[in-house]
Each structure stands twice: as C-alpha cells, then as structure tokens.
Tab-separated table of N, CA and C and ligand atoms in Angstrom:
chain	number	residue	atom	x	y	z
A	1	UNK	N	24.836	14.851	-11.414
A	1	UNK	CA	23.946	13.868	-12.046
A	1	UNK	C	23.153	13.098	-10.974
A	2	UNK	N	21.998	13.064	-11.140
A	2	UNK	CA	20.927	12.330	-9.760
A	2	UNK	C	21.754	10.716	-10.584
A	3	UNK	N	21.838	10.436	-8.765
A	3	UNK	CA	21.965	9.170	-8.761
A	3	UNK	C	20.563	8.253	-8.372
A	4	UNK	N	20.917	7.044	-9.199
A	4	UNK	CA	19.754	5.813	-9.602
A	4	UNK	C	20.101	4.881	-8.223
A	5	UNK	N	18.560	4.533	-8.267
A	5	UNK	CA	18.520	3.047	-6.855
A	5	UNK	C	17.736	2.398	-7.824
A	6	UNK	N	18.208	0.910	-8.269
A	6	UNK	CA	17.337	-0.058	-8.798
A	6	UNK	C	16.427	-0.499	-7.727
A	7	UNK	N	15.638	-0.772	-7.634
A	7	UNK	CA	14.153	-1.359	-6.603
A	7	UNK	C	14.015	-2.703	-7.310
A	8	UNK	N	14.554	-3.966	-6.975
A	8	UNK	CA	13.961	-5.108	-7.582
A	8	UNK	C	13.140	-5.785	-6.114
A	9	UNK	N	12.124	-6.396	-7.671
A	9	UNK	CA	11.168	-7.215	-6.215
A	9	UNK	C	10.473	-8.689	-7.116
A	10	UNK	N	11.256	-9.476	-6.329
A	10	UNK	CA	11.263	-11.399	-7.235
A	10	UNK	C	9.763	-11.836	-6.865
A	11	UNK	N	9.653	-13.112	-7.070
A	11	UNK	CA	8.377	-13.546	-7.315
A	11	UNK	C	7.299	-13.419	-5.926
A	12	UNK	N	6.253	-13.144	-6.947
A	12	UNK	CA	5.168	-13.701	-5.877
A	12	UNK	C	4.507	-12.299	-5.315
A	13	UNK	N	5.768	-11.197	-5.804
A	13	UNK	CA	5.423	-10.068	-4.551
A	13	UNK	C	4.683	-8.714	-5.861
A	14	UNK	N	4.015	-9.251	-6.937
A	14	UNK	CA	3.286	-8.796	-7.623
A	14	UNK	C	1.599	-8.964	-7.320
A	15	UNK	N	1.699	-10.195	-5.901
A	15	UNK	CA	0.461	-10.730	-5.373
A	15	UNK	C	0.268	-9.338	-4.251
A	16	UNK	N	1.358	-9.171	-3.167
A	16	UNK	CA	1.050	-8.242	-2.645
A	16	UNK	C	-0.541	-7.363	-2.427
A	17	UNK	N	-0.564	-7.208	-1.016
A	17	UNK	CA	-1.899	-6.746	-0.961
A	17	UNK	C	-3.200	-7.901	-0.593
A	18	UNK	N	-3.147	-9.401	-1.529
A	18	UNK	CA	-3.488	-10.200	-1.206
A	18	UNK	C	-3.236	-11.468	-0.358
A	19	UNK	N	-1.706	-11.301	-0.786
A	19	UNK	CA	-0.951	-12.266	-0.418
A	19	UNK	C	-0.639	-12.504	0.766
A	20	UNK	N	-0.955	-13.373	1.846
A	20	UNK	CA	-0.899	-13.578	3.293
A	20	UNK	C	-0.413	-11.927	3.819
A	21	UNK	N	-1.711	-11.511	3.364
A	21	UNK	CA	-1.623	-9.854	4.896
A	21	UNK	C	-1.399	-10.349	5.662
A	22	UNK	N	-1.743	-11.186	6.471
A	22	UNK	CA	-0.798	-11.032	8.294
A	22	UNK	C	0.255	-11.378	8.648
A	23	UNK	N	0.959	-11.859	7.114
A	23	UNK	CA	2.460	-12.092	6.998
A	23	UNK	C	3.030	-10.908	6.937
A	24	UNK	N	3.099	-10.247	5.084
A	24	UNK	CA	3.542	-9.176	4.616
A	24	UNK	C	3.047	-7.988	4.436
A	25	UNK	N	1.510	-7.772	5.133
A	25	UNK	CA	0.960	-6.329	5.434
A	25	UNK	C	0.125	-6.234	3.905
A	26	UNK	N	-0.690	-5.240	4.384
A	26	UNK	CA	-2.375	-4.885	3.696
A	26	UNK	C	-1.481	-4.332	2.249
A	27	UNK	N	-0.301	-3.742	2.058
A	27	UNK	CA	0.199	-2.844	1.019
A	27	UNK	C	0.260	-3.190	-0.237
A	28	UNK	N	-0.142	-2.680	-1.435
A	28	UNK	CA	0.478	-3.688	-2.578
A	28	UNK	C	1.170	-3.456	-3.567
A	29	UNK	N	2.352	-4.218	-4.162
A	29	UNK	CA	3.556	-3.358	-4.234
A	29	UNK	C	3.539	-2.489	-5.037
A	30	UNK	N	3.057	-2.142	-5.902
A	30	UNK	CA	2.831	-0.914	-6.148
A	30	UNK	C	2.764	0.468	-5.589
A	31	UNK	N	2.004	0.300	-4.201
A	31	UNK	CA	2.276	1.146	-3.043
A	31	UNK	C	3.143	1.645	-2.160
A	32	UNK	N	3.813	0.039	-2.563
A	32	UNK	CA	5.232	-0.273	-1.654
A	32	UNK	C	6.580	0.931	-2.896
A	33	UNK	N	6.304	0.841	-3.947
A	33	UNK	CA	7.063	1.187	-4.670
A	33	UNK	C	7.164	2.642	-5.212
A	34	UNK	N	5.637	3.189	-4.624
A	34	UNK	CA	5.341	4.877	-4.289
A	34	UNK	C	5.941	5.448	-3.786
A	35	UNK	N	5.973	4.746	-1.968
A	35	UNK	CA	6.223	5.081	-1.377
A	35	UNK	C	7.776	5.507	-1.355
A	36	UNK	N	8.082	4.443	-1.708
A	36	UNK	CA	9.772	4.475	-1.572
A	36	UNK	C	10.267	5.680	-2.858
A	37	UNK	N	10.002	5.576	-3.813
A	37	UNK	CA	10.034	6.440	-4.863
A	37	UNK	C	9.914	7.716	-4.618
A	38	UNK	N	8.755	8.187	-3.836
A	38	UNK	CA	8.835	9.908	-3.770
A	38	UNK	C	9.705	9.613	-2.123
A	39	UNK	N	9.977	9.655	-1.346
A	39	UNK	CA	10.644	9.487	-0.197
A	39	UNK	C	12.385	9.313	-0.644
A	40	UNK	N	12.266	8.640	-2.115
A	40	UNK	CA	13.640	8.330	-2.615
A	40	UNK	C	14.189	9.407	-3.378
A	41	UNK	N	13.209	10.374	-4.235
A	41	UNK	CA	13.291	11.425	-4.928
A	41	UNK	C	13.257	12.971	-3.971
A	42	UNK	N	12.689	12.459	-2.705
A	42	UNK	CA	12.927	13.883	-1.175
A	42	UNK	C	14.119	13.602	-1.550
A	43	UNK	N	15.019	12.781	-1.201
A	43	UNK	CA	16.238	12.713	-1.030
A	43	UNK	C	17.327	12.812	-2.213
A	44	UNK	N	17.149	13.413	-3.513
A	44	UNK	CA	16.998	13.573	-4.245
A	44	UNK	C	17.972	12.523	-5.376
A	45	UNK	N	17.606	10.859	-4.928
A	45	UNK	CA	17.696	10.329	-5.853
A	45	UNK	C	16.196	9.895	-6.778
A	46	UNK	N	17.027	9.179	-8.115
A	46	UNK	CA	15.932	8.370	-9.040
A	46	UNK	C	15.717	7.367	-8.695
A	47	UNK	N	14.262	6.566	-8.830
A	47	UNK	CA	14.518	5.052	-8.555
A	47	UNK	C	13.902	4.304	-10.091
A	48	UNK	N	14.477	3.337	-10.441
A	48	UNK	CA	13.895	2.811	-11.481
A	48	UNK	C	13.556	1.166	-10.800
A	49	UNK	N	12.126	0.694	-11.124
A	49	UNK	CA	11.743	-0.744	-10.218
A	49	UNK	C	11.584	-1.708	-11.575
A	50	UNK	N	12.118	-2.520	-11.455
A	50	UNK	CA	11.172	-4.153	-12.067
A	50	UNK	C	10.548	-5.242	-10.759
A	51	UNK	N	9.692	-5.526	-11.454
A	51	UNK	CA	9.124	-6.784	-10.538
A	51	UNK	C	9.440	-7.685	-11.761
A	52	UNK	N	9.524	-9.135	-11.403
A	52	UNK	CA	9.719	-10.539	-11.986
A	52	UNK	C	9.553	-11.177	-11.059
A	53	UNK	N	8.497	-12.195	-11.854
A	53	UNK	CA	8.436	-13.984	-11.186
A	53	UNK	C	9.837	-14.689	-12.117
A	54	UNK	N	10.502	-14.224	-12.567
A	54	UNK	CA	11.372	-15.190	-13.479
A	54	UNK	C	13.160	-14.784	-13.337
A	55	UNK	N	13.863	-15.760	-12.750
A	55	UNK	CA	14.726	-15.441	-12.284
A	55	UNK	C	16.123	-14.776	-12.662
A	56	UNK	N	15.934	-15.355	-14.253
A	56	UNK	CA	16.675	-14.761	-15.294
A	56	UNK	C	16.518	-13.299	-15.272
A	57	UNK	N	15.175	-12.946	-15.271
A	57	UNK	CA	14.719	-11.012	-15.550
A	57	UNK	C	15.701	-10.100	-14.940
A	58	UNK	N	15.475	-10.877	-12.876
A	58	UNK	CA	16.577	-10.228	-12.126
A	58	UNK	C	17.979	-10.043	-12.202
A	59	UNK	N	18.639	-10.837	-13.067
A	59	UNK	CA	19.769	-11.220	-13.442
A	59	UNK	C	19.986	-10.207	-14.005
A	60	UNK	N	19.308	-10.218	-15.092
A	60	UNK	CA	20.036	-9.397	-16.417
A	60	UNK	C	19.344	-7.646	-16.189
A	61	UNK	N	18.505	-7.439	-14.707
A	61	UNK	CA	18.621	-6.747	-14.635
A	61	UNK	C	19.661	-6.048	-14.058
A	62	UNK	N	20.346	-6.687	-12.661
A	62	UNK	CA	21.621	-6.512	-12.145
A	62	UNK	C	22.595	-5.860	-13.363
A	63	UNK	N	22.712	-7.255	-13.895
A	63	UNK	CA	23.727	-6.959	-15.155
A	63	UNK	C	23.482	-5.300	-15.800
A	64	UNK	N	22.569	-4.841	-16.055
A	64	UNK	CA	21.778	-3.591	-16.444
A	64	UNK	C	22.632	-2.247	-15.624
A	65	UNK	N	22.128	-2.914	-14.683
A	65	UNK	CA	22.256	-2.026	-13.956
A	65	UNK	C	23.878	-1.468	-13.594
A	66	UNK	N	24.757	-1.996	-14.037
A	66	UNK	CA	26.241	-1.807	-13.806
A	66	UNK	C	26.734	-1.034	-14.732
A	67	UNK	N	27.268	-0.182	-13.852
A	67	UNK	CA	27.598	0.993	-14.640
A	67	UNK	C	26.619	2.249	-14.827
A	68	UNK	N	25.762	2.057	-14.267
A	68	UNK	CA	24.779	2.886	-14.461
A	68	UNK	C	23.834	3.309	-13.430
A	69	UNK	N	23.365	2.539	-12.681
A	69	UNK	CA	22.626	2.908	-11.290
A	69	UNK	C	23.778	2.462	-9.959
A	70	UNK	N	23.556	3.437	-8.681
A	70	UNK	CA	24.683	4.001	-7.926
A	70	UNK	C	24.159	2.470	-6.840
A	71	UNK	N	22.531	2.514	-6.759
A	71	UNK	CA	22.858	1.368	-5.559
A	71	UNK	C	21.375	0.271	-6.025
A	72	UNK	N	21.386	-0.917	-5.547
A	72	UNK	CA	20.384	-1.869	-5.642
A	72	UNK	C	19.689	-2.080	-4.251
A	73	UNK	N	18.253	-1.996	-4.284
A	73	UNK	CA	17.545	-2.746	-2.810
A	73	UNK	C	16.786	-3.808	-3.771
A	74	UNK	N	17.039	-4.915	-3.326
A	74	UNK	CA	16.224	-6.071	-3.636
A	74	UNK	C	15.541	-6.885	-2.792
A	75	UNK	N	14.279	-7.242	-3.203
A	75	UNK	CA	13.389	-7.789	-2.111
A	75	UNK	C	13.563	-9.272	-2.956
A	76	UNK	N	13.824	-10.132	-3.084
A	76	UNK	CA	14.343	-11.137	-4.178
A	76	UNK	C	12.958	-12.392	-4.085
A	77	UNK	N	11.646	-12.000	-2.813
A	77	UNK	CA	11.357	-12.986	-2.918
A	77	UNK	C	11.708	-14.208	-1.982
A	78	UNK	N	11.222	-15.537	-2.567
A	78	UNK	CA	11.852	-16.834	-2.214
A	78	UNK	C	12.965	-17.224	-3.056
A	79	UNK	N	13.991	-16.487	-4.353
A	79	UNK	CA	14.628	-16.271	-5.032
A	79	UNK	C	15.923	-16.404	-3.939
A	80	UNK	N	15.381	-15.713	-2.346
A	80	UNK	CA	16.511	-14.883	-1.847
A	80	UNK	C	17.087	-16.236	-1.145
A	81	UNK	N	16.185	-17.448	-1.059
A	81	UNK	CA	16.638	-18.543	-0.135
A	81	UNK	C	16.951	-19.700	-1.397
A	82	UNK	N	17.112	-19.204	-2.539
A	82	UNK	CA	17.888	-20.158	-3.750
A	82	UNK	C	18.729	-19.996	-4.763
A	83	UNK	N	18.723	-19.098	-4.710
A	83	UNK	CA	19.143	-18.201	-6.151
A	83	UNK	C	20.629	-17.916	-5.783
A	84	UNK	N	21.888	-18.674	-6.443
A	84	UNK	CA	23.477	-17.949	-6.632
A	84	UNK	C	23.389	-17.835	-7.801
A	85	UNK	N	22.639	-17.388	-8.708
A	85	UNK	CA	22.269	-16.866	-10.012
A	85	UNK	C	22.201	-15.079	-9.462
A	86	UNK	N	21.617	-15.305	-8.677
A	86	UNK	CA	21.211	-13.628	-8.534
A	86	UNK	C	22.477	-12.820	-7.559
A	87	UNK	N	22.795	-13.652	-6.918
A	87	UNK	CA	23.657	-13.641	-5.579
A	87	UNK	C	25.431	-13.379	-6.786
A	88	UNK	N	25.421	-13.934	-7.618
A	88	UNK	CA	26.709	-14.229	-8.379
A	88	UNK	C	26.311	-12.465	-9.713
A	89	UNK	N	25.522	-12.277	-9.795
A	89	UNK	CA	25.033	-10.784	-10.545
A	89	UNK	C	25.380	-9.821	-9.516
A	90	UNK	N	25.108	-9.897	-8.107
A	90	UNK	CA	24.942	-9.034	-7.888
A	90	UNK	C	26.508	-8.837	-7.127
A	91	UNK	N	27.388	-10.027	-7.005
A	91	UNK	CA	28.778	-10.051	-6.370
A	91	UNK	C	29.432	-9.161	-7.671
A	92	UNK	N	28.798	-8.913	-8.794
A	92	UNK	CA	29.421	-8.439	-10.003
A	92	UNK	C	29.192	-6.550	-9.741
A	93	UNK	N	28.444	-6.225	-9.074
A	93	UNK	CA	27.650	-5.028	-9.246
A	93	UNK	C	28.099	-4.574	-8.130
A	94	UNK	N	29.197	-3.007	-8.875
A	94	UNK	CA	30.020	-2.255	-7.800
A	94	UNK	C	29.836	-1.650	-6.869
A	95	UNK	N	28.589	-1.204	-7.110
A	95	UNK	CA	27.554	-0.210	-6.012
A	95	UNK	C	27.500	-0.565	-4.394
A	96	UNK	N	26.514	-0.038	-3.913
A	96	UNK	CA	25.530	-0.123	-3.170
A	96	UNK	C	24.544	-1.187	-2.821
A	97	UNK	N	24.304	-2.262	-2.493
A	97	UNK	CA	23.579	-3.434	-2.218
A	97	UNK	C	22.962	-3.215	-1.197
A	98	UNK	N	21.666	-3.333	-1.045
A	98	UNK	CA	20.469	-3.632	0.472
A	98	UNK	C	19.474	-4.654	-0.063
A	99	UNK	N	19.601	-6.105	0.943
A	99	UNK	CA	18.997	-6.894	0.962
A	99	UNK	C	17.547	-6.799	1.926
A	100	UNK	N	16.344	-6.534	1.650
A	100	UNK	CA	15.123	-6.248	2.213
A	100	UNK	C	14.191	-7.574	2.146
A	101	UNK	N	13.394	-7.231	3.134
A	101	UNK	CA	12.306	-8.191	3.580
A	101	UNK	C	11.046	-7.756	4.075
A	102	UNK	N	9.903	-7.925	3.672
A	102	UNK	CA	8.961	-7.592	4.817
A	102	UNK	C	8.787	-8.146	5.640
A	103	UNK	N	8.534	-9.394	6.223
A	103	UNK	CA	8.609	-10.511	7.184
A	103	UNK	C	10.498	-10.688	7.934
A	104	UNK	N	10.369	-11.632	9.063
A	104	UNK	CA	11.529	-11.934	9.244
A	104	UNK	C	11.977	-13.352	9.013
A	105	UNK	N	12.224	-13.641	7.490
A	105	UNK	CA	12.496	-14.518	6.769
A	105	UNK	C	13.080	-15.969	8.303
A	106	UNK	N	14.135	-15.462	9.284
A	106	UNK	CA	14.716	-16.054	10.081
A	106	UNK	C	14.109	-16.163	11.094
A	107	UNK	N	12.748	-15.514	11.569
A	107	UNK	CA	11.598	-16.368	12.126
A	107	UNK	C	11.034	-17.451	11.661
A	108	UNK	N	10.915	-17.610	10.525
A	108	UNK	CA	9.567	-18.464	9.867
A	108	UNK	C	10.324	-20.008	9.553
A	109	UNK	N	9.937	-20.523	8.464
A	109	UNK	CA	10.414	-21.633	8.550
A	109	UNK	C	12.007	-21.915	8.157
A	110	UNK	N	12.232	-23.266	8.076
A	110	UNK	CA	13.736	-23.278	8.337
A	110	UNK	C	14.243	-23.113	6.820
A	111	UNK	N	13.367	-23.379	5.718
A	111	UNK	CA	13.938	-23.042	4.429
A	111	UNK	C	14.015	-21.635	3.753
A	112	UNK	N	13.659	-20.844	4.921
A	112	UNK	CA	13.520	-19.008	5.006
A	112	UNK	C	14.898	-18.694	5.606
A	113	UNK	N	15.884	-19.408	6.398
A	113	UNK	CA	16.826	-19.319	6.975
A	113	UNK	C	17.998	-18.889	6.394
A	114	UNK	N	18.171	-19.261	4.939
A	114	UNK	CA	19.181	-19.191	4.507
A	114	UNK	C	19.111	-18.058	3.192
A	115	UNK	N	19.699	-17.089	3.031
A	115	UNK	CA	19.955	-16.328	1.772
A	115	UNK	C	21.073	-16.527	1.313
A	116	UNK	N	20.886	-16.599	0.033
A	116	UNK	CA	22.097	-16.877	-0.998
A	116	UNK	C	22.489	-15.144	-1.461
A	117	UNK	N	21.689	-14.469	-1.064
A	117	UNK	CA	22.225	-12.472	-1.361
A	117	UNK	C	23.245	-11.980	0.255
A	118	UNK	N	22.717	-12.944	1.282
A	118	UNK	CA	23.086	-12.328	2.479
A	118	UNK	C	24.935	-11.823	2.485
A	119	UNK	N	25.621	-12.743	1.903
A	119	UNK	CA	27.247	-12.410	1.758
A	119	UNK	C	27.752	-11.400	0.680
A	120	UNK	N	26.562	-10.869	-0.165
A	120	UNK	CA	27.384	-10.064	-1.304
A	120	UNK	C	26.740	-8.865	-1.075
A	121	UNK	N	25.684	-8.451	-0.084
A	121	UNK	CA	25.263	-7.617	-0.179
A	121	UNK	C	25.770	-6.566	1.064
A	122	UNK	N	25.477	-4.850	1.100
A	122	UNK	CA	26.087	-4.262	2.294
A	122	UNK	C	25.150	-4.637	3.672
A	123	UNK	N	24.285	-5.080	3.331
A	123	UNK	CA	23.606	-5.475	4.353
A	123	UNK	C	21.955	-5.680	4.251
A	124	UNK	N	21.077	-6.658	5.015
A	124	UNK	CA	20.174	-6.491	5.253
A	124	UNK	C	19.346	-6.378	6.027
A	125	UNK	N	18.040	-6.040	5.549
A	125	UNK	CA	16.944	-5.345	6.499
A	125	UNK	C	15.721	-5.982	6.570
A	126	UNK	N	15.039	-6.924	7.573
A	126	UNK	CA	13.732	-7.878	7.523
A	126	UNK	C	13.225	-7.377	8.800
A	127	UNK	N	12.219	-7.621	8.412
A	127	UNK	CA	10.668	-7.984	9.939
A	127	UNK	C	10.326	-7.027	9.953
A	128	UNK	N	10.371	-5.663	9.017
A	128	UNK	CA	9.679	-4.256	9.999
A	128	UNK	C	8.721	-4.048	8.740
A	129	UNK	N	8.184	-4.916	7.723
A	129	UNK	CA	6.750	-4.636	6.617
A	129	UNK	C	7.086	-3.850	6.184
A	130	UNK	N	6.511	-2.568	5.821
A	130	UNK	CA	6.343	-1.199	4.999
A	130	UNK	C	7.447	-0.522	5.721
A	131	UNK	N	8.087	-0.829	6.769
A	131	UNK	CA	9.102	0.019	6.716
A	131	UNK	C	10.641	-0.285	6.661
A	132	UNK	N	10.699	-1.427	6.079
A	132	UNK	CA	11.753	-2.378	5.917
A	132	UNK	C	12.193	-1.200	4.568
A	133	UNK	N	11.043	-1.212	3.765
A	133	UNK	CA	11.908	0.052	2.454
A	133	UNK	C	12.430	1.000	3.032
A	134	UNK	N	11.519	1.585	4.025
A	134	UNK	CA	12.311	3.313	4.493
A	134	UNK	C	13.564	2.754	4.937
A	135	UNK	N	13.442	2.057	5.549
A	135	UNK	CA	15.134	1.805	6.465
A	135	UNK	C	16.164	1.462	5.087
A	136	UNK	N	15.735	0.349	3.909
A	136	UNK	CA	16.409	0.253	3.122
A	136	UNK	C	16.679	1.828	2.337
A	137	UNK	N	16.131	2.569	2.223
A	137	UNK	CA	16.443	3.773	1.604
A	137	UNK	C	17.660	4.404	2.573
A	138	UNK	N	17.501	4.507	3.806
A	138	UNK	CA	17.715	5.360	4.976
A	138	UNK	C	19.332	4.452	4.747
A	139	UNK	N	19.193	3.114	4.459
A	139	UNK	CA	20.880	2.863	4.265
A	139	UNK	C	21.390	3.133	2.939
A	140	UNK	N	20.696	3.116	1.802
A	140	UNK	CA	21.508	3.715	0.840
A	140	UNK	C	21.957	5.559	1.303
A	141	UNK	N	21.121	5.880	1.420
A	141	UNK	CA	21.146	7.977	1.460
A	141	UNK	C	22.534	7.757	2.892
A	142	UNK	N	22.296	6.422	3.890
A	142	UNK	CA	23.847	6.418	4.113
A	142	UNK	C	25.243	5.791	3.891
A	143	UNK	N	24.928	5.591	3.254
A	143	UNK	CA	26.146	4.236	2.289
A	143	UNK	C	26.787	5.311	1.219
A	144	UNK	N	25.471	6.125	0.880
A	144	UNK	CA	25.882	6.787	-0.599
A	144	UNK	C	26.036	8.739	0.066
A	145	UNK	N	26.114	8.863	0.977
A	145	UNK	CA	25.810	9.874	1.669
A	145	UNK	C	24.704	11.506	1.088
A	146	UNK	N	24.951	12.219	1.319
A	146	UNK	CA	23.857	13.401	1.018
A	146	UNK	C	24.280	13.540	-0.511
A	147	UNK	N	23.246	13.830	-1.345
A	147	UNK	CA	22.791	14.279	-3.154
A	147	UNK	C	22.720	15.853	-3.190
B	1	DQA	C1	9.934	-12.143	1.580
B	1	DQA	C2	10.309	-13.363	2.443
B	1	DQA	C3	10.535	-14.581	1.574
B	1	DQA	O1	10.842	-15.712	2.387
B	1	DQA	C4	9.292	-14.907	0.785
B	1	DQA	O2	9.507	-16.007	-0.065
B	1	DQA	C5	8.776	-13.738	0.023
B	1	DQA	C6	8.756	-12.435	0.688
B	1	DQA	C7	9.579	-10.931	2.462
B	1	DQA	O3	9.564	-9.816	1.926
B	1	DQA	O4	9.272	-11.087	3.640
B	1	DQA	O5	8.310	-13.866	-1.096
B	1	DQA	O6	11.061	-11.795	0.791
C-alpha cells in the first residue's frame, strides 16, 4: 500500500511568491508543493497538502491524519512560534514528524526563536528555502526507509 506524507503549510504561506522574496524565495507554494509531490511520488510515496490561515484546520487535520498517513512535514508558519494546539495534535500522531522552514526562524527575530512543534517532532529542517522540502522529504524516505 503507497504510503501517505501529509504536507501542511499554516498561515501566511498561501502569500508565497509575494511575500518578502528575500526572506522566503521567488517560489509560490503551490510550486513549493509540486515540487515536493512528484519528487515525493519518484520515491514512491503519496502526498496529500492543506494550506490554512486558521489554526483549528491544522489540528483537525493532524487528527485526520492518524491512522492513516505514514508521516507529516509541516511548515506551521508563525503557528510554529505559538501554537501547543498544534504541537499537542501532533504529540498524538504516531508517525513520522518533520518540522520545516524556509528561512532560519533562529536567525531572525527573537519571537522566531522558539517552536512549540520543535519537542514532538523527529526533527527539524530551516534556512535552506526551496530546499528545506527536499531535505524534509530526504528525512522521511529515511525515517520511513525505501517503498
Ligand atoms: C516560516 C518562518 C516563520 O517564522 C514565519 O512566521 C513563516 C514562515 C518559514 O518557512 O521560514 O510564516 O515558517
């Protein structure tokens, strides 16, 4: 049975493309979510994505997702420096966890410093833009090993 990667991506990052390029790069997520998708399907998983500005969406997508998709990469947003709403969903969710970034949240300012996903998740991945997904893929295909 192909195994599922949920792709969530929290607020703001539906701006993408416009949204401070010389922060988070020319891409827009939609592109961002191509990419990763056929690169995710080489490897021969599924990916299913939501975007939400609304913090509940992510929640109950987690929740969704249990029992049913093998791993989560979430880009959570500014969600990722408030949210034990999302952080407490996803301590629930047996899988696979990768916490992603395009920027390096722990460069920038000091209220970027802190993630509320950073302790429940297998790990995360910031500062490398468009290729912060490949690497997030590159740790599920090794977390979850060869399909
Ligand atoms: C972000 C970093 C967050 O601090 C910010 O609020 C975002 C995007 C990133 O991908 O670099 O919305 O998660």
């Amino acid at each position: 049975m192909t195994k599922e990667i949920l792709l969530l991506s929290g607020p703001n990052l539906d701006q993408l493309g416009t949204r401070s390029p010389e922060i988070y790069g020319p891409l827009t997520l939609v592109e961002h979510v191509d990419r990763f998708t056929k690169a995710a399907e080489d490897l021969g998983f599924g990916v299913r994505h939501l975007q939400s500005n609304f913090e509940g969406d992510l929640i109950e997508a987690v929740h969704a997702a249990r029992g049913r998709s093998q791993a989560i990469v979430i880009n959570a947003g500014a969600l990722t420096h408030t949210s034990w709403g999302i952080a407490d969903a996803l301590a629930m969710f047996e899988g696979v966890k990768i916490e992603v970034h395009l920027s390096n949240p722990a460069a920038r300012e000091p209220f970027r410093h802190v993630s509320t996903l950073a302790s429940v998740v297998n790990g995360s991945i910031a500062g490398f833009g468009a290729t912060s997904y490949s690497l997030a893929l590159d740790a599920v295909h090794h977390l979850l090993g060869p399909q």
